[in-house]
XYZ file of C-alpha atoms in Angstrom:
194
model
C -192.812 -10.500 -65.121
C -191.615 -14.222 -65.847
C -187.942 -14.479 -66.163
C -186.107 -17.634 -68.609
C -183.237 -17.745 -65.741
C -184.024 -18.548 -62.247
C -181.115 -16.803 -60.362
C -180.588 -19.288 -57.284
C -180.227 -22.570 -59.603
C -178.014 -20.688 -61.994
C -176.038 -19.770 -58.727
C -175.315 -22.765 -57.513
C -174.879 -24.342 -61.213
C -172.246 -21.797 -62.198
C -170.135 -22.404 -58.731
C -170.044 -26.187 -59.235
C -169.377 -25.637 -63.167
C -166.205 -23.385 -62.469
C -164.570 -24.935 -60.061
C -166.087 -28.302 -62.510
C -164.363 -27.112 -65.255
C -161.267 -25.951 -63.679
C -160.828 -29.501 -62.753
C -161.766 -31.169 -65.738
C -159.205 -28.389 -67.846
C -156.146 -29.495 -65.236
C -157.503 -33.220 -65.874
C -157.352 -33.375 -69.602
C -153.738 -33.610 -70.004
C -154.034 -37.183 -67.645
C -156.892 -38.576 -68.632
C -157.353 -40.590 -71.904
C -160.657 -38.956 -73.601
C -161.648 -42.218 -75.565
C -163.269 -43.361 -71.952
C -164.849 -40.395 -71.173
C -166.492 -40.105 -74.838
C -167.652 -43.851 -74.565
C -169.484 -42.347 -70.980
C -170.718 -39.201 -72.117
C -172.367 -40.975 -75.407
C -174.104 -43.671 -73.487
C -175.084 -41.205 -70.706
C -176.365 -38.513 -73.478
C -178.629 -41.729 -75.211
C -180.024 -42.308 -71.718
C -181.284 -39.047 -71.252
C -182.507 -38.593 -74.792
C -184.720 -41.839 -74.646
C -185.971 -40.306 -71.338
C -187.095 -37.102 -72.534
C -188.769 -39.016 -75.829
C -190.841 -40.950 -74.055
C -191.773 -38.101 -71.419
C -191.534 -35.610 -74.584
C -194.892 -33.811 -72.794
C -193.291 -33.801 -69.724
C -192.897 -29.832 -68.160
C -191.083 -29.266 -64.961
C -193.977 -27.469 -62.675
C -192.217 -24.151 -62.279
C -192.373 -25.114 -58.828
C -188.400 -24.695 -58.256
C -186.607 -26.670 -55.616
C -185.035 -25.084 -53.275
C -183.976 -27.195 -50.217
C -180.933 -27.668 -49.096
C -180.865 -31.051 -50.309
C -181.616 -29.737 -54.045
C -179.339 -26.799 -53.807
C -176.459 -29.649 -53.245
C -177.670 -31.074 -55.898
C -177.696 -28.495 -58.311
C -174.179 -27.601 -57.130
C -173.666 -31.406 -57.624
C -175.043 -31.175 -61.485
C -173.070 -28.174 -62.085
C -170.006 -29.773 -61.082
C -170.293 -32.530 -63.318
C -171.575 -30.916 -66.155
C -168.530 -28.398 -65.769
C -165.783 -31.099 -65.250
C -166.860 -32.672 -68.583
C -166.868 -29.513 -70.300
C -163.433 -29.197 -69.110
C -162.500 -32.740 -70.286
C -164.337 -32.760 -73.449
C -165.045 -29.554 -74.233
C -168.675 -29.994 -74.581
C -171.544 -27.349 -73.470
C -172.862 -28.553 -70.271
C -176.330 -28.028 -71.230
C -177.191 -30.823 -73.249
C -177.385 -32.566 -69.876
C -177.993 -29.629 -67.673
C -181.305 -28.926 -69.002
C -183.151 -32.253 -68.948
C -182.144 -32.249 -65.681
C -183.432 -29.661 -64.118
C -186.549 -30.180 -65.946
C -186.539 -34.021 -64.562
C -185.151 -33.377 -61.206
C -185.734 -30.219 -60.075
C -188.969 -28.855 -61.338
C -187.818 -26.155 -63.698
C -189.668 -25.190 -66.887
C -188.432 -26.391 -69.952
C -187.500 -21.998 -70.676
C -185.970 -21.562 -66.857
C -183.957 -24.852 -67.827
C -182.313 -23.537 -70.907
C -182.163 -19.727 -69.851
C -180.359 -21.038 -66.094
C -178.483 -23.313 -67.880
C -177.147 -20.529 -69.887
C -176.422 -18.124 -67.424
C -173.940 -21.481 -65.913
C -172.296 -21.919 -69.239
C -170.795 -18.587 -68.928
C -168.360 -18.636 -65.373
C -167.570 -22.634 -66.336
C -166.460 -21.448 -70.075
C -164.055 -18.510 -68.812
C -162.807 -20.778 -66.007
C -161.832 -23.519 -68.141
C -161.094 -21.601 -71.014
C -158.227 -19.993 -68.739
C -156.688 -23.118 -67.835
C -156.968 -24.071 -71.341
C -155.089 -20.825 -72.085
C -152.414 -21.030 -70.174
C -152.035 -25.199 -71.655
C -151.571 -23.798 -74.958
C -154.937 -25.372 -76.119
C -156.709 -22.870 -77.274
C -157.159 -21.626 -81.018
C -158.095 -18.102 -79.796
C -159.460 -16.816 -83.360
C -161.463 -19.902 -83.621
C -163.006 -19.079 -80.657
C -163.546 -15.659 -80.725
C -164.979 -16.028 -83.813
C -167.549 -18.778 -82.929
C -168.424 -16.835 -79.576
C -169.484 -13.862 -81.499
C -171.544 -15.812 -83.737
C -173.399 -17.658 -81.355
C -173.932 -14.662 -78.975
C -175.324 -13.429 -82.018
C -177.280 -15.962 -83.199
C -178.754 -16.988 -79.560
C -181.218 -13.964 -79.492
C -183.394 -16.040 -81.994
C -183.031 -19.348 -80.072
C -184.546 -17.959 -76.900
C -187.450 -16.131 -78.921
C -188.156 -19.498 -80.295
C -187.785 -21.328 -77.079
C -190.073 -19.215 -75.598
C -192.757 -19.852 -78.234
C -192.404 -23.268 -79.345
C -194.694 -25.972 -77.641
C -192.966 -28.028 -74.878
C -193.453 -31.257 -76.711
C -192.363 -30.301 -79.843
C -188.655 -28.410 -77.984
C -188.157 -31.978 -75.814
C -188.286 -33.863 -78.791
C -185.899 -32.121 -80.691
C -183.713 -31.130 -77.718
C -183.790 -35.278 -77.527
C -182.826 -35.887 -81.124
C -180.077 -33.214 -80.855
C -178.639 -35.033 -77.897
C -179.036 -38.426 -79.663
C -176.978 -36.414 -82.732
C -174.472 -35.731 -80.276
C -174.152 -38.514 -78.818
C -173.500 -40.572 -82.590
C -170.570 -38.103 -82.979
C -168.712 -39.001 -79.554
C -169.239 -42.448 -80.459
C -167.985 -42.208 -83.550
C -164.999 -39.879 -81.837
C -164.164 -42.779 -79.298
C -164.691 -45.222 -81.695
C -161.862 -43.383 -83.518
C -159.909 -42.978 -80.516
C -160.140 -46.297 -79.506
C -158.594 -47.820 -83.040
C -155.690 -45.332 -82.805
C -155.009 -46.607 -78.988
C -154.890 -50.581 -80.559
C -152.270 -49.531 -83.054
């Protein structure tokens, strides 16, 4: 039976996203986002021109799991949790190219083990978050349900859609992204001159 999470990455992704995230909730009050949205944007265009010009490109299945790439994935899921913390983005946009790229993962293990990280990182930051006062908890609830919901038909059309076709638009979705922290820091960055 072929699973869309492989348990070991999404392991050692979730423990480096919590504690991550943790860090990256207790650092928000200290750090001033317009920097960190200038880094994430130019970071998310990197990885989007990647994956468009290696839109064909499929991890081999063939998971890596040396110690060396088990760091690494702790690594990965550490940063991708501290900036979820910070800027209160979904660590997948750069977890999945990723392990597609570096760690031989299927395009459907990288988004299904990139899922199963999302969800220790979110409570873990979201707690900190909590206790800051920074959290609209109807908002929240209200979007969570919905996207549980609505996730059911993402991963039956992840699982069917061709593997060129899902980089490209997983590329143009980060490039999307990316335009709206830019515009964000952009923002940001006027309000800090005045």
């Amino acid at each position: 039976l072929h699973s869309g999470v492989v348990w070991i990455p999404a392991l050692m992704l979730s423990i480096g996203s919590v504690i991550g995230s943790y860090i990256g909730a207790r650092l928000l009050k200290f750090i001033p986002s317009v920097y960190l949205m200038w880094g994430f944007a130019a970071l998310l265009i990197g990885l989007a021109v990647r994956l468009l010009f290696d839109a064909g490109e499929q991890g081999s299945g063939d998971v890596a799991t040396s110690w060396p790439a088990l760091l690494g994935m702790l690594g990965l899921g550490f940063g991708a949790g501290l900036l979820a913390g910070l800027l209160g983005v979904g660590g997948g946009i750069l977890v999945v190219p990723l392990l597609v790229i570096a760690f031989g993962l299927t395009n459907v293990e990288a988004k299904g083990t990139s899922l199963v990280m999302m969800i220790p990182a979110g409570i873990s930051g979201s707690i900190v978050n909590f206790k800051n006062k920074l959290v609209d908890v109807q908002a929240g609830v209200t979007i969570g349900l919905v996207a549980a919901a609505v996730s059911y038909a993402g991963v039956a059309v992840a699982v069917i859609m061709p593997s060129v076709l899902s980089n490209v638009r997983f590329a143009l979705l980060m490039l999307y992204t990316a335009g709206q922290f830019i515009v964000r820091a952009y923002r940001a960055s006027r309000l800090l001159d005045h």
